[in-house]
Amino acid sequence: MGPSGSGKSTLMNMIGCLDTPTNGTYEFEGELVHEMDDNQLASIRNRKIGFVFQTFNLLPKATALRNVEVPLIYANISRMERLELAKESLTAVGLGDRMHHKPSELSGGQRQRVAIARALVNSPSILLADEPTGNLDSKSGVEIMKIFDELHEKGNTIILVTHEEYIADHADRTIHLFDGKVKEDVRNGKKAEPEAVF
Amino acid sequence: MFGLIWENYRISLSSIFANKSRSILSVLGIVIGVLSVTLMGTMISGLDATFEKSMASFRSNVLFISRMDWFGGDFDWWELRNRPRIKQEYGEKLRIRSQFVEAVAPTSDRGGSIIRKDKQIDTRFFGTTPEYLATNDNTEIASGRFFTEGENRSGTRVVIIGAGIAEALFEDENPLGQHVKLGNHKFRVIGVTGEMGTFMGLFSLDNQAIIPLGTFQRLFSRRGWMSIRVKLNTSNIDEAKEEIRGHMRVIRGLKPTEEDNFAMPHSSTFESQYQAIKLAIGGTGIFITALSLIVGGIGIMNIMFVSVKERTREIGVRKALGATQRMILSQFLMEAIMICFLGGLLGLGIAFGFSKVINQFFPSVMPYGLAMGAIFLSVIIGIVSGLIPSSRAARLDPIEALRYE
């Protein structure tokens, strides 16, 4: 976590292979990211990383199900399997009954859950969430954080960017950034249950 | 791979139909282009078919001797006007002199009404000699007979009517032996010619009436226009034409320095004239097509730039979700192709409607090969004009694109 302009999003983009460092190197599973071509980067983003954005970034004209299918299409997975995986993923975030709704027909919290389902559908190694509760009311925020906690318990690696202390409290390890530098790296274990925070 | 193509196809359709009026406006150039190329093709195919059919009545080994050519060239009108008439005797003279003449038939014609009781139709009737049938393979006597040399010489009032006239005036009755009036003169019908159709869809060949030349000259005009049909016994038209031209010059008494004061039209004159018309239609059509397709292509490129700009954020998301540059490129390229393809189909649909209308005036068919070609061309335009906007989309920096508002 860190204040605006501290470099949180840039670090996130680099971990997510959207950006490459101007200086230094970044290895992903032992390979230098800045030496990869577009196809390799896209493939990593597709298979190893799941993105959750502050503004959800769903495709507005597509249903929840089709939104979740998108990464599977780029992974070249057959139609039947795609449908199955997407449904599974949506059910996992509690949207089994909202699959055929368009984003405009869903609440903010539901939209973010669709985004999480989309991020998870390819079973990525890392889930990257950039201020996932930033555009949500506190109740929806709690729901989302609950989902993240559950995912974490199932063994998913989640990297979450925030500048809210109570969101950061969910994490096992908190890295504080300031002006592009690591100011503090705290490995503190789980501090509190979400219910206790609010 | 197929999944991606299918997905792109769906995205493109939803994008095109989400902006219906924009799509229609941007594709207008393609629509007009396809419309003009298919209509041109329809016209030309119609002309071709009609021309082929009509040319059959101008057998290629029939030469005409007349005062003027069928189609004006760079002639001096006064020179043409002052040319001496073509005389009936030229035919006989040519028959004696030329080795290429198989049959000759002088013809003289005029317009007029043919009347029977209360029915009347406007027609052309012409006087000729009994040899006429030998010079025209297309005219057949369906019933009755042609007139004889005796009837010709004595100026008997007998007429051979075309199938069209027979139907109009007599319907189910047998016209043979009945009487009709040409102008003020009563004629006996002795024959009916078989159906020949129309010439270039302009006038019916079945609405002609044939009478003996002797009768024609006696009743109507002695000094009218005359031309002589010369049926050749060779297929070497050029050689025969040169030889006959020489004889004609002698008959006309022309000095070597003087130019011909007669013309020798032949069906090839039609042919070359027709080719020129066809070329003009084709040239104009291709010009309009090319122009509207270029404009159409620019329109598509423009709308694709707008589409890419509008969906910058979507492109960023798609890249974050694992789309490669090629996948993004193919998505937008597909959209450009689909919009052009649909535009092409629209143009084709309109052209199909138009061709039905044209068909009312003269027989024509829309050439399917050309229609397929037009659609293919639209797709090519989609690819060409979509390439730059699509590759711009593909090369967008994902972070910039995600930040785009």
XYZ file of C-alpha atoms in Angstrom:
603
model
C 0.000 0.000 0.000
C 0.959 3.600 -0.234
C -0.273 7.058 -1.112
C -1.125 8.256 -4.653
C 1.879 8.395 -6.915
C 3.928 6.066 -4.790
C 4.221 3.539 -7.619
C 1.705 0.927 -6.526
C 0.010 0.633 -9.914
C 3.290 0.657 -11.804
C 4.578 -2.206 -9.693
C 1.294 -3.977 -10.258
C 1.495 -3.504 -14.028
C 5.002 -4.873 -14.002
C 4.052 -7.922 -11.973
C 1.148 -8.417 -14.359
C 3.432 -8.227 -17.391
C 1.553 -5.250 -18.791
C 4.643 -3.088 -18.400
C 8.360 -3.776 -18.455
C 10.856 -2.029 -16.214
C 12.965 0.767 -17.723
C 15.733 -0.237 -15.330
C 16.520 -3.548 -13.749
C 15.016 -6.926 -14.489
C 11.874 -8.863 -13.664
C 11.879 -12.605 -13.816
C 8.630 -14.493 -14.172
C 9.039 -18.201 -13.431
C 12.715 -17.872 -14.178
C 12.326 -15.978 -17.450
C 13.240 -12.373 -18.103
C 10.065 -10.479 -18.856
C 11.681 -7.665 -20.822
C 13.064 -10.203 -23.261
C 9.676 -11.688 -24.005
C 7.734 -10.884 -27.125
C 4.112 -9.881 -27.304
C 2.862 -13.434 -27.642
C 4.720 -14.661 -24.574
C 3.566 -11.695 -22.502
C -0.016 -12.195 -23.618
C 0.219 -15.866 -22.813
C 1.477 -15.148 -19.263
C -1.271 -12.588 -18.718
C -3.764 -15.066 -20.020
C -2.727 -18.183 -18.093
C -0.780 -17.081 -15.032
C -2.330 -13.786 -14.018
C -5.812 -12.662 -13.219
C -6.591 -8.945 -13.182
C -9.219 -7.241 -11.077
C -9.544 -3.500 -11.684
C -10.948 -0.695 -9.598
C -13.387 0.211 -12.370
C -14.312 -3.450 -13.082
C -13.594 -3.046 -16.826
C -16.239 -5.461 -17.986
C -17.345 -5.482 -21.611
C -20.585 -3.522 -21.342
C -22.527 -5.234 -24.120
C -21.680 -8.784 -23.118
C -23.444 -10.864 -20.454
C -21.644 -11.869 -17.273
C -21.071 -15.307 -18.745
C -19.535 -13.965 -21.945
C -17.340 -11.590 -19.983
C -15.967 -14.486 -17.989
C -15.457 -16.484 -21.192
C -13.131 -13.904 -22.755
C -9.830 -15.164 -21.236
C -10.791 -18.721 -22.211
C -11.344 -17.651 -25.801
C -7.840 -16.201 -25.889
C -6.588 -19.447 -24.321
C -8.170 -21.259 -27.264
C -10.407 -23.468 -25.184
C -13.322 -25.236 -26.836
C -16.780 -23.787 -26.592
C -18.306 -26.442 -24.367
C -15.428 -26.456 -21.926
C -15.409 -22.671 -21.926
C -19.050 -22.500 -20.977
C -18.550 -25.028 -18.193
C -15.518 -23.255 -16.721
C -17.172 -19.853 -16.924
C -20.314 -21.102 -15.168
C -18.218 -22.767 -12.497
C -16.271 -19.595 -11.923
C -19.377 -17.421 -11.705
C -21.009 -19.842 -9.296
C -17.882 -19.737 -7.152
C -18.320 -15.972 -6.630
C -22.015 -16.425 -5.895
C -23.419 -15.253 -9.240
C -24.810 -18.562 -10.454
C -28.204 -16.916 -10.929
C -26.921 -13.782 -12.683
C -24.992 -15.344 -15.542
C -27.080 -13.885 -18.335
C -27.241 -10.368 -16.983
C -25.323 -7.553 -18.611
C -23.074 -5.374 -16.442
C -25.624 -2.553 -16.576
C -28.141 -4.881 -14.925
C -25.812 -5.715 -12.033
C -24.848 -3.803 -8.894
C -21.293 -2.554 -8.341
C -20.497 -5.428 -6.032
C -21.893 -7.939 -8.486
C -19.895 -6.403 -11.321
C -16.724 -6.718 -9.333
C -17.577 -10.324 -8.586
C -17.977 -10.944 -12.331
C -14.543 -9.388 -12.759
C -13.127 -11.711 -10.092
C -14.764 -14.702 -11.766
C -13.169 -13.587 -15.022
C -9.777 -13.239 -13.347
C -10.048 -16.708 -11.816
C -11.454 -18.614 -14.736
C -8.041 -19.594 -16.151
C -6.815 -20.696 -12.681
C -3.970 -18.171 -12.610
C -0.956 -18.339 -10.261
C -1.451 -14.777 -9.117
C -4.535 -12.647 -8.731
C -3.774 -8.950 -9.126
C -6.348 -6.582 -7.693
C -5.869 -2.846 -8.145
C -8.016 -1.076 -5.547
C -10.838 -3.579 -6.059
C -13.083 -1.921 -3.491
C -12.278 1.643 -4.499
C -15.480 2.126 -6.485
C -17.748 0.241 -4.138
C -19.847 1.126 -1.126
C -18.572 -0.337 2.132
C -21.092 -3.189 2.191
C -20.114 -4.386 -1.262
C -16.482 -3.844 -0.308
C -16.908 -6.231 2.585
C -18.441 -8.839 0.288
C -15.569 -8.550 -2.150
C -12.955 -8.790 0.576
C -14.738 -11.853 1.888
C -14.373 -13.483 -1.494
C -10.679 -12.615 -1.555
C -10.257 -14.110 1.897
C -11.960 -17.306 0.789
C -9.794 -17.516 -2.294
C -6.734 -16.944 -0.195
C -7.707 -19.736 2.118
C -8.048 -22.062 -0.876
C -4.429 -21.313 -1.659
C -4.584 -18.531 -4.254
C -1.891 -15.885 -4.267
C -3.493 -12.465 -4.215
C -1.654 -9.193 -4.655
C -3.865 -6.305 -3.744
C -3.204 -2.611 -4.155
C -4.895 -0.249 -1.764
C -4.378 2.860 0.271
C -6.918 1.834 2.901
C -5.422 0.465 6.093
C -8.406 -1.786 6.849
C -8.151 -3.444 3.433
C -4.446 -3.983 3.914
C -5.209 -5.673 7.207
C -6.538 -8.658 5.310
C -3.088 -9.426 3.956
C -0.395 -11.780 5.245
C 2.276 -9.441 4.022
C 2.046 -5.711 3.524
C 4.559 -3.746 1.473
C 4.464 0.008 1.940
C 5.598 2.092 -1.016
C 6.561 5.720 -1.021
C 7.879 7.707 -3.992
C 8.617 4.567 -5.903
C 10.605 2.922 -3.128
C 9.781 0.154 -0.660
C 9.458 1.860 2.673
C 8.353 -1.044 4.788
C 7.749 -4.766 4.350
C 5.651 -6.276 7.095
C 4.956 -10.007 7.329
C 2.298 -9.932 9.941
C -0.018 -12.812 9.360
C -3.728 -12.454 9.339
C -4.775 -9.802 11.813
C -8.498 -9.600 11.773
C -11.686 -11.169 10.503
C -13.520 -8.877 8.021
C -16.565 -8.676 10.323
C -14.386 -7.258 13.042
C -13.169 -4.381 10.920
C -16.517 -2.821 10.140
C -8.535 -20.660 -33.549
C -12.062 -21.184 -34.837
C -13.402 -20.099 -31.457
C -11.551 -16.810 -31.789
C -12.831 -16.217 -35.324
C -16.372 -16.966 -34.227
C -15.945 -14.652 -31.258
C -14.600 -11.894 -33.495
C -17.508 -12.406 -35.843
C -19.963 -11.967 -32.965
C -18.163 -8.917 -31.632
C -18.133 -7.328 -35.089
C -21.828 -7.906 -35.674
C -22.809 -6.551 -32.271
C -20.608 -3.512 -32.826
C -22.007 -2.885 -36.312
C -25.611 -3.264 -35.230
C -25.098 -1.252 -32.065
C -24.286 1.740 -34.290
C -26.718 1.113 -37.111
C -26.993 4.565 -38.644
C -23.265 5.146 -38.361
C -22.564 1.813 -40.019
C -24.990 2.490 -42.856
C -23.562 5.937 -43.549
C -19.999 4.725 -43.517
C -20.745 1.827 -45.812
C -22.637 3.925 -48.366
C -19.654 4.185 -50.692
C -19.294 0.409 -50.784
C -23.031 0.027 -51.396
C -22.916 2.433 -54.334
C -19.771 0.821 -55.675
C -21.218 -2.667 -55.632
C -24.514 -1.345 -56.967
C -22.882 0.336 -59.938
C -20.615 -2.566 -60.834
C -23.419 -5.115 -60.727
C -25.881 -2.873 -62.553
C -23.279 -2.232 -65.217
C -22.733 -5.956 -65.538
C -26.458 -6.535 -65.736
C -26.819 -3.917 -68.463
C -23.958 -5.309 -70.479
C -25.140 -8.890 -70.160
C -28.608 -7.781 -71.192
C -27.210 -5.860 -74.138
C -25.077 -8.825 -75.139
C -27.964 -11.253 -75.095
C -30.235 -8.883 -76.980
C -27.545 -8.004 -79.450
C -26.691 -11.615 -80.197
C -30.336 -12.404 -80.770
C -30.890 -9.351 -82.944
C -27.762 -9.859 -84.990
C -29.093 -13.155 -86.208
C -31.350 -11.270 -88.623
C -28.351 -9.503 -90.124
C -26.530 -12.525 -91.399
C -22.903 -11.749 -91.605
C -22.658 -12.545 -95.288
C -25.233 -9.954 -96.243
C -23.873 -6.656 -97.473
C -25.989 -3.563 -97.909
C -25.576 -0.930 -100.592
C -27.070 2.319 -99.425
C -26.582 6.038 -99.571
C -25.347 6.375 -96.028
C -23.763 4.289 -93.381
C -25.911 3.134 -90.472
C -23.881 5.134 -88.045
C -22.651 8.620 -88.729
C -18.923 9.133 -88.814
C -17.009 12.258 -89.714
C -19.110 12.797 -92.780
C -20.111 16.101 -94.208
C -23.854 16.237 -93.948
C -24.242 18.181 -97.177
C -22.094 15.722 -99.043
C -24.281 12.897 -97.765
C -27.429 14.748 -98.659
C -26.329 15.387 -102.211
C -25.287 11.843 -102.921
C -27.145 10.323 -105.831
C -29.867 7.835 -105.016
C -29.283 4.107 -104.996
C -31.052 2.667 -107.994
C -32.777 -0.674 -108.287
C -30.755 -1.585 -111.369
C -27.516 -1.647 -109.348
C -28.543 -5.010 -108.020
C -28.729 -6.598 -111.447
C -25.528 -4.890 -112.518
C -23.677 -6.215 -109.495
C -25.037 -9.681 -110.082
C -23.559 -9.679 -113.555
C -20.221 -8.105 -112.641
C -19.351 -9.583 -109.299
C -18.279 -13.141 -108.689
C -19.369 -12.983 -105.037
C -23.043 -12.210 -105.401
C -25.430 -15.007 -104.573
C -28.658 -13.053 -104.405
C -29.703 -9.415 -104.495
C -32.844 -7.722 -103.276
C -33.504 -4.016 -103.521
C -35.670 -2.746 -100.681
C -37.538 0.460 -100.224
C -39.486 1.159 -97.099
C -41.745 3.624 -95.402
C -43.808 3.869 -92.267
C -47.554 3.749 -92.288
C -50.662 2.240 -90.834
C -52.084 -1.086 -91.704
C -55.836 -1.205 -91.239
C -58.390 -3.944 -91.096
C -61.983 -3.010 -90.349
C -61.804 -1.043 -87.072
C -58.340 -2.238 -86.139
C -55.234 -0.371 -87.084
C -51.566 -0.660 -86.207
C -48.582 1.457 -87.102
C -45.933 -0.428 -88.918
C -43.146 -0.290 -91.452
C -43.741 -1.819 -94.795
C -41.271 -2.293 -97.528
C -41.225 -3.221 -101.155
C -38.756 -5.745 -102.404
C -38.340 -8.423 -105.044
C -39.104 -12.157 -104.787
C -35.413 -12.790 -104.266
C -35.651 -11.137 -100.851
C -36.141 -14.465 -99.088
C -32.864 -15.687 -100.538
C -31.046 -12.744 -98.983
C -32.549 -13.123 -95.550
C -32.207 -16.445 -93.797
C -34.259 -15.195 -90.896
C -37.453 -14.426 -92.654
C -39.544 -17.495 -93.137
C -42.999 -17.828 -94.505
C -44.973 -19.442 -91.715
C -48.135 -19.778 -93.750
C -49.177 -18.864 -97.230
C -46.549 -17.862 -99.788
C -44.267 -15.067 -100.932
C -45.199 -13.042 -104.004
C -44.020 -13.976 -107.474
C -42.001 -12.097 -110.061
C -45.190 -11.707 -112.102
C -46.990 -10.066 -109.188
C -44.001 -7.838 -108.659
C -43.863 -6.732 -112.230
C -47.572 -6.124 -112.573
C -47.783 -4.277 -109.288
C -50.321 -6.627 -107.748
C -51.629 -5.509 -104.396
C -50.580 -8.439 -102.262
C -48.903 -8.304 -98.863
C -46.977 -10.624 -96.584
C -47.524 -9.582 -92.970
C -45.445 -10.216 -89.897
C -46.623 -12.524 -87.124
C -47.200 -9.519 -84.871
C -49.492 -7.841 -87.343
C -51.382 -11.048 -88.009
C -52.033 -11.460 -84.309
C -53.051 -7.842 -83.797
C -55.423 -7.659 -86.730
C -56.743 -11.168 -87.106
C -56.282 -12.791 -83.706
C -57.524 -16.339 -84.198
C -58.778 -15.858 -87.726
C -56.822 -17.053 -90.706
C -55.472 -13.915 -92.392
C -54.728 -15.619 -95.712
C -56.953 -14.320 -98.474
C -58.310 -11.521 -96.307
C -57.934 -7.886 -97.168
C -56.145 -5.096 -95.306
C -55.527 -1.477 -96.157
C -52.069 0.031 -96.386
C -52.726 3.719 -96.373
C -55.638 4.048 -98.775
C -54.871 0.959 -100.782
C -56.497 -2.394 -100.389
C -54.127 -5.370 -100.264
C -54.739 -9.089 -100.157
C -52.820 -11.039 -97.525
C -50.995 -13.931 -99.156
C -48.490 -14.895 -96.484
C -47.481 -14.543 -92.839
C -43.852 -14.541 -91.715
C -42.658 -16.521 -88.705
C -41.860 -14.862 -85.408
C -38.542 -13.093 -85.295
C -38.715 -11.135 -82.050
C -37.433 -7.627 -81.612
C -34.310 -5.848 -82.676
C -32.362 -4.773 -79.547
C -35.717 -4.583 -77.792
C -36.390 -1.394 -79.730
C -38.685 -2.362 -82.521
C -40.449 -5.547 -83.415
C -39.383 -7.440 -86.493
C -42.784 -9.060 -86.497
C -44.535 -5.808 -87.217
C -43.254 -5.544 -90.760
C -45.225 -5.942 -93.920
C -43.643 -6.910 -97.224
C -45.125 -5.957 -100.588
C -43.792 -6.276 -104.141
C -41.367 -3.487 -105.033
C -43.281 -2.833 -108.232
C -46.414 -2.229 -106.216
C -44.553 -0.098 -103.723
C -43.187 2.157 -106.415
C -46.484 2.454 -108.181
C -48.508 3.334 -105.104
C -46.140 5.073 -102.750
C -42.897 6.371 -104.074
C -40.684 5.910 -107.019
C -37.870 8.036 -105.691
C -37.841 6.874 -102.123
C -34.918 5.623 -100.169
C -33.599 2.423 -101.454
C -30.941 0.078 -100.350
C -29.846 -3.166 -101.866
C -29.319 -6.328 -99.913
C -26.524 -8.364 -101.393
C -26.105 -11.879 -100.164
C -22.543 -13.049 -100.716
C -21.487 -16.525 -101.661
C -18.326 -16.236 -99.556
C -17.527 -15.703 -95.928
C -14.566 -13.544 -96.849
C -16.504 -10.334 -96.424
C -13.559 -7.973 -96.781
C -12.491 -9.360 -100.127
C -16.046 -9.379 -101.465
C -16.672 -5.912 -100.151
C -13.579 -4.538 -101.919
C -14.542 -6.180 -105.181
C -18.131 -4.961 -105.047
C -16.955 -1.511 -104.027
C -14.881 -1.401 -107.213
C -17.907 -2.361 -109.305
C -20.069 0.195 -107.550
C -17.541 2.938 -108.309
C -17.675 1.998 -111.970
C -21.479 1.871 -111.913
C -21.567 5.286 -110.262
C -19.038 6.601 -112.771
C -16.600 7.846 -110.134
C -13.181 9.125 -111.083
C -10.232 7.598 -109.206
C -9.756 10.835 -107.260
C -13.349 11.013 -106.129
C -14.509 9.487 -102.883
C -17.229 6.886 -102.658
C -20.677 8.439 -102.802
C -22.363 5.350 -101.435
C -21.993 3.248 -98.348
C -21.691 -0.462 -97.803
C -22.829 -1.198 -94.287
C -22.384 -4.690 -93.027
C -23.352 -6.332 -89.753
C -19.753 -5.867 -88.623
C -20.528 -2.150 -88.607
C -23.097 -2.942 -85.955
C -20.659 -5.094 -84.169
C -17.958 -2.443 -83.945
C -20.504 0.190 -82.997
C -21.843 -2.111 -80.350
C -18.386 -2.796 -78.977
C -17.862 0.961 -78.669
C -21.136 1.370 -76.769
C -20.284 -1.543 -74.526
C -16.859 -0.092 -73.845
C -18.403 3.261 -72.990
C -20.876 1.704 -70.559
C -18.199 -0.518 -69.078
C -15.726 2.345 -68.778
C -18.223 4.641 -67.106
C -19.360 1.880 -64.797
C -15.840 0.979 -63.777
C -14.976 4.633 -63.211
C -18.012 5.185 -60.971
C -17.345 1.914 -59.200
C -13.686 2.669 -58.592
C -14.482 6.149 -57.362
C -17.202 5.083 -54.968
C -15.138 2.163 -53.721
C -12.186 4.438 -52.966
C -14.486 6.863 -51.168
C -16.144 3.890 -49.479
C -12.790 2.529 -48.377
C -11.853 5.870 -46.851
C -15.206 5.951 -45.087
C -14.582 2.513 -43.626
C -11.086 3.475 -42.532
C -12.466 6.565 -40.850
C -15.177 4.688 -38.992
C -12.686 2.054 -37.936
C -10.433 4.729 -36.445
C -13.442 6.002 -34.506
C -14.314 2.480 -33.410
C -10.759 1.819 -32.207
C -10.674 5.134 -30.371
C -14.001 4.477 -28.686
C -12.947 1.052 -27.573
C -9.442 1.893 -26.429
C -10.279 0.814 -22.917
C -11.821 -2.410 -24.127
C -8.617 -3.101 -26.051
C -6.634 -2.544 -22.848
C -8.869 -4.962 -20.943
C -8.631 -7.560 -23.671
C -4.854 -7.278 -23.667
C -4.771 -7.637 -19.899
C -6.884 -10.764 -20.242
C -4.370 -12.281 -22.605
C -5.195 -11.088 -26.124
C -2.121 -10.937 -28.343
C -1.579 -8.162 -30.875
C -2.683 -10.515 -33.598
C -5.934 -11.283 -31.799
C -6.773 -7.612 -31.429
C -5.820 -7.011 -35.054
C -8.049 -9.803 -36.224
C -10.945 -8.528 -34.122
C -10.949 -5.107 -35.747
C -10.099 -6.448 -39.148
C -13.078 -8.743 -38.873
C -15.246 -5.766 -38.041
C -14.025 -3.864 -41.112
C -14.539 -6.913 -43.303
C -17.989 -7.609 -41.935
C -19.149 -4.040 -42.405
C -17.921 -4.081 -46.007
C -19.356 -7.522 -46.600
C -22.767 -6.468 -45.309
C -22.511 -3.266 -47.336
C -21.719 -5.349 -50.393
C -24.722 -7.561 -49.734
C -26.895 -4.489 -49.326
C -25.641 -3.095 -52.627
C -26.243 -6.427 -54.268
C -29.767 -6.580 -52.902
C -30.558 -3.140 -54.285
C -28.940 -4.049 -57.595
C -31.064 -7.189 -57.726
C -34.183 -5.057 -57.360
C -32.986 -2.669 -60.036
C -32.145 -5.496 -62.414
C -35.730 -6.714 -62.103
C -36.871 -3.243 -63.144
C -34.402 -3.081 -66.015
C -35.584 -6.479 -67.115
C -38.992 -4.955 -67.750
C -37.494 -2.810 -70.486
C -35.077 -5.160 -72.065
C -34.179 -8.701 -71.204
C -31.238 -8.876 -68.831
C -29.848 -11.055 -66.100
C -27.654 -10.185 -63.177
C -24.401 -12.027 -63.778
C -23.752 -14.131 -60.695
C -20.033 -14.311 -61.282
C -19.874 -10.543 -61.185
C -22.043 -10.469 -58.069
C -19.641 -12.832 -56.320
C -16.757 -10.723 -57.562
C -18.387 -7.588 -56.156
C -18.764 -9.202 -52.742
C -15.181 -10.422 -52.897
C -14.072 -6.906 -53.787
C -15.978 -5.474 -50.802
C -14.167 -7.894 -48.527
C -10.830 -6.862 -50.029
C -11.715 -3.213 -49.400
C -12.587 -4.149 -45.834
C -9.168 -5.702 -45.383
C -7.280 -2.860 -47.020
C -9.079 -0.033 -45.250
C -9.287 -1.873 -41.945
C -5.610 -2.738 -41.790
C -4.233 0.577 -40.561
C -6.864 1.205 -37.848
C -6.664 -2.429 -36.737
C -2.901 -2.475 -36.478
C -3.062 0.766 -34.525
C -5.468 -0.981 -32.148
C -3.195 -3.999 -31.935
C -0.141 -1.905 -31.070
C -1.827 0.090 -28.307
C 0.066 0.053 -25.040
C -2.150 -1.903 -22.640
C -1.497 0.418 -19.700
C -2.265 3.541 -21.710
C -5.332 1.874 -23.094
C -6.579 0.852 -19.642
C -6.149 4.393 -18.396
C -8.000 5.870 -21.381
C -11.199 7.652 -20.418
